PDB file of C-alpha atoms in Angstrom:
ATOM      1  CA  UNK A   1      -5.726  -7.774  19.960  1.00 37.00           C
ATOM      2  CA  UNK A   2      -8.889  -7.640  17.542  1.00 40.00           C
ATOM      3  CA  UNK A   3     -11.157 -10.372  17.939  1.00 46.00           C
ATOM      4  CA  UNK A   4     -13.981 -12.473  16.448  1.00 52.00           C
ATOM      5  CA  UNK A   5     -16.832 -14.082  18.953  1.00 48.00           C
ATOM      6  CA  UNK A   6     -20.400 -16.160  18.383  1.00 44.00           C
ATOM      7  CA  UNK A   7     -23.112 -15.147  20.082  1.00 46.00           C
ATOM      8  CA  UNK A   8     -24.329 -18.784  21.218  1.00 47.00           C
ATOM      9  CA  UNK A   9     -22.114 -21.647  21.959  1.00 82.00           C
ATOM     10  CA  UNK A  10     -24.898 -24.752  20.869  1.00 91.00           C
ATOM     11  CA  UNK A  11     -27.709 -24.350  18.850  1.00 93.00           C
ATOM     12  CA  UNK A  12     -30.031 -27.067  18.449  1.00 95.00           C
ATOM     13  CA  UNK A  13     -32.495 -26.968  15.559  1.00 96.00           C
ATOM     14  CA  UNK A  14     -34.959 -29.328  14.374  1.00 97.00           C
ATOM     15  CA  UNK A  15     -34.481 -31.598  11.431  1.00 96.00           C
ATOM     16  CA  UNK A  16     -35.757 -29.613   8.037  1.00 96.00           C
ATOM     17  CA  UNK A  17     -35.837 -26.432   9.806  1.00 97.00           C
ATOM     18  CA  UNK A  18     -33.185 -23.302   9.232  1.00 97.00           C
ATOM     19  CA  UNK A  19     -30.668 -22.884  11.187  1.00 96.00           C
ATOM     20  CA  UNK A  20     -29.137 -19.485  11.944  1.00 96.00           C
ATOM     21  CA  UNK A  21     -25.647 -18.937  13.409  1.00 95.00           C
ATOM     22  CA  UNK A  22     -24.601 -15.592  14.578  1.00 92.00           C
ATOM     23  CA  UNK A  23     -20.953 -13.595  14.827  1.00 91.00           C
ATOM     24  CA  UNK A  24     -20.055 -10.643  15.756  1.00 88.00           C
ATOM     25  CA  UNK A  25     -16.544  -8.933  14.820  1.00 84.00           C
ATOM     26  CA  UNK A  26     -14.422  -6.165  16.268  1.00 77.00           C
ATOM     27  CA  UNK A  27     -12.338  -5.236  13.552  1.00 76.00           C
ATOM     28  CA  UNK A  28     -14.136  -2.878  10.905  1.00 73.00           C
ATOM     29  CA  UNK A  29     -10.797  -2.722   8.938  1.00 75.00           C
ATOM     30  CA  UNK A  30     -11.246  -6.046   8.206  1.00 78.00           C
ATOM     31  CA  UNK A  31     -11.229  -7.538   4.063  1.00 80.00           C
ATOM     32  CA  UNK A  32     -13.654 -10.057   4.574  1.00 85.00           C
ATOM     33  CA  UNK A  33     -14.865 -13.235   6.192  1.00 92.00           C
ATOM     34  CA  UNK A  34     -14.760 -17.048   6.255  1.00 93.00           C
ATOM     35  CA  UNK A  35     -17.245 -19.868   7.494  1.00 95.00           C
ATOM     36  CA  UNK A  36     -15.946 -23.110   8.439  1.00 95.00           C
ATOM     37  CA  UNK A  37     -17.471 -26.282   9.363  1.00 96.00           C
ATOM     38  CA  UNK A  38     -15.501 -28.460  11.524  1.00 94.00           C
ATOM     39  CA  UNK A  39     -17.275 -32.173  11.994  1.00 93.00           C
ATOM     40  CA  UNK A  40     -15.821 -34.595  15.144  1.00 89.00           C
ATOM     41  CA  UNK A  41     -12.272 -35.623  14.736  1.00 87.00           C
ATOM     42  CA  UNK A  42     -11.931 -33.571  11.238  1.00 91.00           C
ATOM     43  CA  UNK A  43     -10.031 -30.102  10.201  1.00 92.00           C
ATOM     44  CA  UNK A  44     -12.267 -27.163   9.593  1.00 93.00           C
ATOM     45  CA  UNK A  45     -13.385 -27.082   5.766  1.00 94.00           C
ATOM     46  CA  UNK A  46     -14.693 -24.160   3.892  1.00 91.00           C
ATOM     47  CA  UNK A  47     -18.425 -23.371   3.360  1.00 94.00           C
ATOM     48  CA  UNK A  48     -18.833 -19.720   2.127  1.00 95.00           C
ATOM     49  CA  UNK A  49     -16.851 -16.070   2.067  1.00 93.00           C
ATOM     50  CA  UNK A  50     -18.154 -12.954   1.952  1.00 94.00           C
ATOM     51  CA  UNK A  51     -16.061  -9.818   1.158  1.00 91.00           C
ATOM     52  CA  UNK A  52     -16.736  -6.575   3.206  1.00 89.00           C
ATOM     53  CA  UNK A  53     -18.195  -4.472   0.334  1.00 91.00           C
ATOM     54  CA  UNK A  54     -21.097  -7.185  -0.115  1.00 94.00           C
ATOM     55  CA  UNK A  55     -23.749  -7.585   2.412  1.00 95.00           C
ATOM     56  CA  UNK A  56     -25.086 -10.932   0.971  1.00 97.00           C
ATOM     57  CA  UNK A  57     -23.649 -14.187  -0.257  1.00 97.00           C
ATOM     58  CA  UNK A  58     -25.260 -17.119  -0.986  1.00 97.00           C
ATOM     59  CA  UNK A  59     -24.493 -20.969  -1.595  1.00 94.00           C
ATOM     60  CA  UNK A  60     -25.706 -24.014  -2.004  1.00 92.00           C
ATOM     61  CA  UNK A  61     -28.646 -24.326   1.075  1.00 96.00           C
ATOM     62  CA  UNK A  62     -26.018 -21.505   2.920  1.00 97.00           C
ATOM     63  CA  UNK A  63     -26.536 -18.080   3.070  1.00 97.00           C
ATOM     64  CA  UNK A  64     -24.246 -15.540   4.690  1.00 97.00           C
ATOM     65  CA  UNK A  65     -24.779 -12.111   6.117  1.00 97.00           C
ATOM     66  CA  UNK A  66     -22.935  -9.079   6.728  1.00 95.00           C
ATOM     67  CA  UNK A  67     -23.697  -6.155   8.796  1.00 92.00           C
ATOM     68  CA  UNK A  68     -21.020  -4.108   8.825  1.00 89.00           C
ATOM     69  CA  UNK A  69     -23.300  -1.426  10.603  1.00 89.00           C
ATOM     70  CA  UNK A  70     -23.245  -3.424  14.246  1.00 90.00           C
ATOM     71  CA  UNK A  71     -20.059  -5.384  12.831  1.00 88.00           C
ATOM     72  CA  UNK A  72     -22.492  -8.751  12.977  1.00 91.00           C
ATOM     73  CA  UNK A  73     -21.794 -11.620  10.520  1.00 93.00           C
ATOM     74  CA  UNK A  74     -24.519 -14.602   9.985  1.00 95.00           C
ATOM     75  CA  UNK A  75     -25.032 -18.013   8.492  1.00 97.00           C
ATOM     76  CA  UNK A  76     -27.877 -19.349   7.609  1.00 98.00           C
ATOM     77  CA  UNK A  77     -28.692 -23.084   6.419  1.00 98.00           C
ATOM     78  CA  UNK A  78     -31.805 -23.929   4.508  1.00 97.00           C
ATOM     79  CA  UNK A  79     -33.445 -26.902   5.583  1.00 97.00           C
ATOM     80  CA  UNK A  80     -31.051 -28.367   7.934  1.00 97.00           C
ATOM     81  CA  UNK A  81     -29.970 -32.005   7.504  1.00 96.00           C
ATOM     82  CA  UNK A  82     -28.213 -34.498  10.144  1.00 95.00           C
ATOM     83  CA  UNK A  83     -24.735 -33.883   8.103  1.00 95.00           C
ATOM     84  CA  UNK A  84     -24.864 -30.301   9.242  1.00 97.00           C
ATOM     85  CA  UNK A  85     -24.522 -31.317  12.534  1.00 96.00           C
ATOM     86  CA  UNK A  86     -20.635 -29.721  13.313  1.00 95.00           C
ATOM     87  CA  UNK A  87     -18.956 -26.820  14.972  1.00 94.00           C
ATOM     88  CA  UNK A  88     -19.560 -23.718  12.684  1.00 95.00           C
ATOM     89  CA  UNK A  89     -16.147 -21.073  12.748  1.00 93.00           C
ATOM     90  CA  UNK A  90     -16.360 -17.713  11.782  1.00 92.00           C
ATOM     91  CA  UNK A  91     -13.154 -15.922  10.420  1.00 90.00           C
ATOM     92  CA  UNK A  92     -12.000 -12.832   9.925  1.00 88.00           C
ATOM     93  CA  UNK A  93      -9.388 -12.528   6.899  1.00 84.00           C
ATOM     94  CA  UNK A  94      -6.432  -9.818   7.783  1.00 77.00           C
ATOM     95  CA  UNK A  95      -5.134  -9.720   4.125  1.00 73.00           C
ATOM     96  CA  UNK A  96      -2.300  -6.850   5.573  1.00 74.00           C
ATOM     97  CA  UNK A  97      -1.422  -9.276   7.966  1.00 74.00           C
ATOM     98  CA  UNK A  98      -0.128 -11.905   5.555  1.00 73.00           C
ATOM     99  CA  UNK A  99      -3.900 -13.458   4.905  1.00 75.00           C
ATOM    100  CA  UNK A 100      -3.979 -14.508   9.137  1.00 79.00           C
ATOM    101  CA  UNK A 101      -7.588 -15.963   9.849  1.00 84.00           C
ATOM    102  CA  UNK A 102      -8.842 -14.543  13.571  1.00 84.00           C
ATOM    103  CA  UNK A 103     -11.146 -17.053  14.542  1.00 84.00           C
ATOM    104  CA  UNK A 104     -14.561 -17.403  16.736  1.00 77.00           C
ATOM    105  CA  UNK A 105     -14.694 -19.940  19.267  1.00 71.00           C
ATOM    106  CA  UNK A 106     -17.309 -21.514  17.245  1.00 87.00           C
ATOM    107  CA  UNK A 107     -20.878 -22.524  17.575  1.00 92.00           C
ATOM    108  CA  UNK A 108     -21.766 -26.275  17.595  1.00 93.00           C
ATOM    109  CA  UNK A 109     -24.892 -27.046  15.902  1.00 96.00           C
ATOM    110  CA  UNK A 110     -26.853 -29.799  17.031  1.00 95.00           C
ATOM    111  CA  UNK A 111     -29.608 -31.146  14.926  1.00 95.00           C
ATOM    112  CA  UNK A 112     -32.824 -33.045  16.670  1.00 93.00           C
ATOM    113  CA  UNK A 113     -34.703 -35.551  14.460  1.00 87.00           C
TER     114      UNK A 113
ATOM    115  CA  UNK B   1      -4.986 -34.060  -5.992  1.00 67.00           C
ATOM    116  CA  UNK B   2      -4.325 -35.193  -2.286  1.00 77.00           C
ATOM    117  CA  UNK B   3      -5.125 -31.432  -0.779  1.00 93.00           C
ATOM    118  CA  UNK B   4      -3.207 -31.363   2.609  1.00 96.00           C
ATOM    119  CA  UNK B   5      -2.413 -34.294   4.551  1.00 96.00           C
ATOM    120  CA  UNK B   6      -0.341 -34.311   8.023  1.00 97.00           C
ATOM    121  CA  UNK B   7       1.788 -36.901   9.601  1.00 97.00           C
ATOM    122  CA  UNK B   8       1.648 -38.603  11.877  1.00 96.00           C
ATOM    123  CA  UNK B   9      -2.065 -38.619  12.562  1.00 95.00           C
ATOM    124  CA  UNK B  10      -1.497 -39.432  16.068  1.00 96.00           C
ATOM    125  CA  UNK B  11       0.945 -39.384  18.692  1.00 96.00           C
ATOM    126  CA  UNK B  12       1.983 -39.927  22.240  1.00 97.00           C
ATOM    127  CA  UNK B  13       4.999 -38.324  23.679  1.00 97.00           C
ATOM    128  CA  UNK B  14       6.548 -38.162  27.411  1.00 97.00           C
ATOM    129  CA  UNK B  15       7.419 -34.806  28.928  1.00 98.00           C
ATOM    130  CA  UNK B  16      10.966 -33.516  27.797  1.00 97.00           C
ATOM    131  CA  UNK B  17      10.983 -35.647  24.295  1.00 97.00           C
ATOM    132  CA  UNK B  18      10.816 -34.081  21.137  1.00 96.00           C
ATOM    133  CA  UNK B  19       8.953 -34.666  17.593  1.00 96.00           C
ATOM    134  CA  UNK B  20       8.398 -32.985  14.249  1.00 97.00           C
ATOM    135  CA  UNK B  21       5.212 -32.809  12.936  1.00 97.00           C
ATOM    136  CA  UNK B  22       5.047 -33.267   8.281  1.00 97.00           C
ATOM    137  CA  UNK B  23       2.589 -30.695   6.847  1.00 98.00           C
ATOM    138  CA  UNK B  24       2.594 -31.078   2.989  1.00 98.00           C
ATOM    139  CA  UNK B  25       0.333 -29.883   0.542  1.00 97.00           C
ATOM    140  CA  UNK B  26      -0.197 -30.103  -3.556  1.00 96.00           C
ATOM    141  CA  UNK B  27      -1.855 -27.110  -4.735  1.00 94.00           C
ATOM    142  CA  UNK B  28       1.069 -24.701  -4.941  1.00 94.00           C
ATOM    143  CA  UNK B  29       0.327 -22.465  -2.273  1.00 94.00           C
ATOM    144  CA  UNK B  30       2.479 -20.158  -1.123  1.00 93.00           C
ATOM    145  CA  UNK B  31       1.315 -19.719   2.508  1.00 93.00           C
ATOM    146  CA  UNK B  32       1.610 -22.289   5.143  1.00 95.00           C
ATOM    147  CA  UNK B  33      -0.012 -22.565   8.718  1.00 95.00           C
ATOM    148  CA  UNK B  34       0.358 -24.522  12.183  1.00 97.00           C
ATOM    149  CA  UNK B  35      -2.559 -24.418  14.344  1.00 96.00           C
ATOM    150  CA  UNK B  36      -3.275 -25.927  17.431  1.00 95.00           C
ATOM    151  CA  UNK B  37      -7.000 -26.711  18.763  1.00 91.00           C
ATOM    152  CA  UNK B  38      -7.506 -27.029  22.463  1.00 88.00           C
ATOM    153  CA  UNK B  39     -10.849 -29.129  23.491  1.00 81.00           C
ATOM    154  CA  UNK B  40     -14.075 -27.026  22.836  1.00 76.00           C
ATOM    155  CA  UNK B  41     -12.221 -23.872  21.638  1.00 79.00           C
ATOM    156  CA  UNK B  42     -11.447 -22.647  18.252  1.00 81.00           C
ATOM    157  CA  UNK B  43      -7.722 -22.720  16.367  1.00 88.00           C
ATOM    158  CA  UNK B  44      -4.751 -20.221  17.526  1.00 89.00           C
ATOM    159  CA  UNK B  45      -1.997 -19.768  14.994  1.00 92.00           C
ATOM    160  CA  UNK B  46       1.336 -21.392  16.099  1.00 96.00           C
ATOM    161  CA  UNK B  47       3.485 -20.399  13.140  1.00 96.00           C
ATOM    162  CA  UNK B  48       3.411 -19.410   9.598  1.00 94.00           C
ATOM    163  CA  UNK B  49       5.238 -18.973   6.546  1.00 95.00           C
ATOM    164  CA  UNK B  50       4.406 -16.884   3.372  1.00 92.00           C
ATOM    165  CA  UNK B  51       6.681 -18.867   0.780  1.00 93.00           C
ATOM    166  CA  UNK B  52       9.659 -21.388   1.054  1.00 95.00           C
ATOM    167  CA  UNK B  53      12.561 -20.654   3.471  1.00 95.00           C
ATOM    168  CA  UNK B  54      10.647 -17.728   5.187  1.00 95.00           C
ATOM    169  CA  UNK B  55       9.059 -18.606   8.681  1.00 96.00           C
ATOM    170  CA  UNK B  56       7.104 -16.371  11.320  1.00 94.00           C
ATOM    171  CA  UNK B  57       5.047 -16.277  14.390  1.00 94.00           C
ATOM    172  CA  UNK B  58       1.902 -16.403  15.189  1.00 92.00           C
ATOM    173  CA  UNK B  59      -0.511 -15.995  18.540  1.00 89.00           C
ATOM    174  CA  UNK B  60       1.217 -18.968  20.586  1.00 94.00           C
ATOM    175  CA  UNK B  61       4.707 -19.608  18.854  1.00 96.00           C
ATOM    176  CA  UNK B  62       6.734 -20.502  22.333  1.00 96.00           C
ATOM    177  CA  UNK B  63       7.948 -24.176  22.446  1.00 96.00           C
ATOM    178  CA  UNK B  64       7.652 -24.941  18.902  1.00 98.00           C
ATOM    179  CA  UNK B  65       9.763 -24.400  15.770  1.00 97.00           C
ATOM    180  CA  UNK B  66       8.892 -24.302  12.009  1.00 98.00           C
ATOM    181  CA  UNK B  67      10.819 -25.031   8.671  1.00 98.00           C
ATOM    182  CA  UNK B  68       9.965 -24.364   5.256  1.00 97.00           C
ATOM    183  CA  UNK B  69      12.823 -25.656   3.399  1.00 95.00           C
ATOM    184  CA  UNK B  70      10.520 -26.986   0.352  1.00 96.00           C
ATOM    185  CA  UNK B  71       7.383 -24.954  -0.854  1.00 96.00           C
ATOM    186  CA  UNK B  72       5.122 -27.863  -0.682  1.00 97.00           C
ATOM    187  CA  UNK B  73       6.221 -29.063   2.828  1.00 98.00           C
ATOM    188  CA  UNK B  74       5.822 -26.780   6.260  1.00 98.00           C
ATOM    189  CA  UNK B  75       7.521 -28.852   9.502  1.00 98.00           C
ATOM    190  CA  UNK B  76       6.649 -28.027  13.060  1.00 98.00           C
ATOM    191  CA  UNK B  77       9.064 -29.202  16.193  1.00 98.00           C
ATOM    192  CA  UNK B  78       8.613 -30.001  19.466  1.00 96.00           C
ATOM    193  CA  UNK B  79      12.258 -29.807  21.027  1.00 92.00           C
ATOM    194  CA  UNK B  80      11.238 -30.474  24.637  1.00 96.00           C
ATOM    195  CA  UNK B  81       7.565 -31.608  24.746  1.00 96.00           C
ATOM    196  CA  UNK B  82       5.207 -30.389  28.217  1.00 97.00           C
ATOM    197  CA  UNK B  83       1.909 -31.573  28.851  1.00 97.00           C
ATOM    198  CA  UNK B  84       0.430 -28.326  28.103  1.00 96.00           C
ATOM    199  CA  UNK B  85       1.322 -29.171  24.439  1.00 97.00           C
ATOM    200  CA  UNK B  86      -1.463 -31.932  24.819  1.00 97.00           C
ATOM    201  CA  UNK B  87      -3.901 -30.964  21.537  1.00 97.00           C
ATOM    202  CA  UNK B  88      -5.098 -31.247  18.281  1.00 96.00           C
ATOM    203  CA  UNK B  89      -2.443 -29.517  15.585  1.00 98.00           C
ATOM    204  CA  UNK B  90      -3.611 -28.402  12.089  1.00 97.00           C
ATOM    205  CA  UNK B  91      -1.837 -27.778   9.226  1.00 97.00           C
ATOM    206  CA  UNK B  92      -3.220 -25.488   6.542  1.00 96.00           C
ATOM    207  CA  UNK B  93      -2.263 -23.769   3.426  1.00 95.00           C
ATOM    208  CA  UNK B  94      -3.710 -20.609   1.224  1.00 91.00           C
ATOM    209  CA  UNK B  95      -3.576 -18.839  -1.992  1.00 80.00           C
ATOM    210  CA  UNK B  96      -3.625 -15.027  -2.505  1.00 71.00           C
ATOM    211  CA  UNK B  97      -7.038 -15.144  -2.123  1.00 67.00           C
ATOM    212  CA  UNK B  98      -6.901 -16.180   1.680  1.00 73.00           C
ATOM    213  CA  UNK B  99      -9.254 -18.781   1.927  1.00 83.00           C
ATOM    214  CA  UNK B 100      -7.262 -21.793   4.068  1.00 89.00           C
ATOM    215  CA  UNK B 101      -7.472 -25.529   3.465  1.00 92.00           C
ATOM    216  CA  UNK B 102      -7.197 -27.642   6.513  1.00 95.00           C
ATOM    217  CA  UNK B 103      -5.268 -31.271   6.809  1.00 96.00           C
ATOM    218  CA  UNK B 104      -6.947 -33.849   8.912  1.00 95.00           C
ATOM    219  CA  UNK B 105      -5.025 -33.007  12.262  1.00 96.00           C
ATOM    220  CA  UNK B 106      -2.475 -34.572  14.347  1.00 97.00           C
ATOM    221  CA  UNK B 107      -3.845 -35.648  18.154  1.00 96.00           C
ATOM    222  CA  UNK B 108      -0.574 -35.309  20.414  1.00 97.00           C
ATOM    223  CA  UNK B 109      -0.964 -36.536  23.859  1.00 97.00           C
ATOM    224  CA  UNK B 110       2.315 -35.535  26.452  1.00 97.00           C
ATOM    225  CA  UNK B 111       2.275 -37.407  29.751  1.00 97.00           C
TER     226      UNK B 111
END
């Protein structure tokens, strides 16, 4: 079936630097995408989403970019903090399949002091 | 407003035993989902429900059953547990937008 995957399984970033987490997707018909953050021992937590008619969306310290031409999604975290350490998942929302999420495998973000 | 809650948080079963995981949400969401997550992996959809009284199969439904008798509750049952069902189970709910809210998870070990 369709899949959403991530380029890097682990990303190490110096505290205070910006982090960029990438995601590739294959279903060009998808309507929108979500980034989730999962801390150790907890359930996924919504970070930000973006609809397919947008190229960029900003939140608090986070920005999501969508490039439909190459089916690529990225999450940028500004001024990375220790509390940002987590696994980040991108997910594709299939609106015509009862809002099922198609999940990537995840990228583990490690913050170096 | 508790969001999504799951009980129990931890459980150990022997092969062949049965159990039921309970998920409850207080956000009046129509959609509810059960996922499993194996170590180092993403989430895989087991079953889901689009409303009270309805259920549907997800990606990995074998060995599990579900029921949605009340809108706020979604139950996941294992009739005869197997070691391959050792995993962390997450429940989620969502409204029309599709943004899913997750519970804290249930860690199940089958020996």
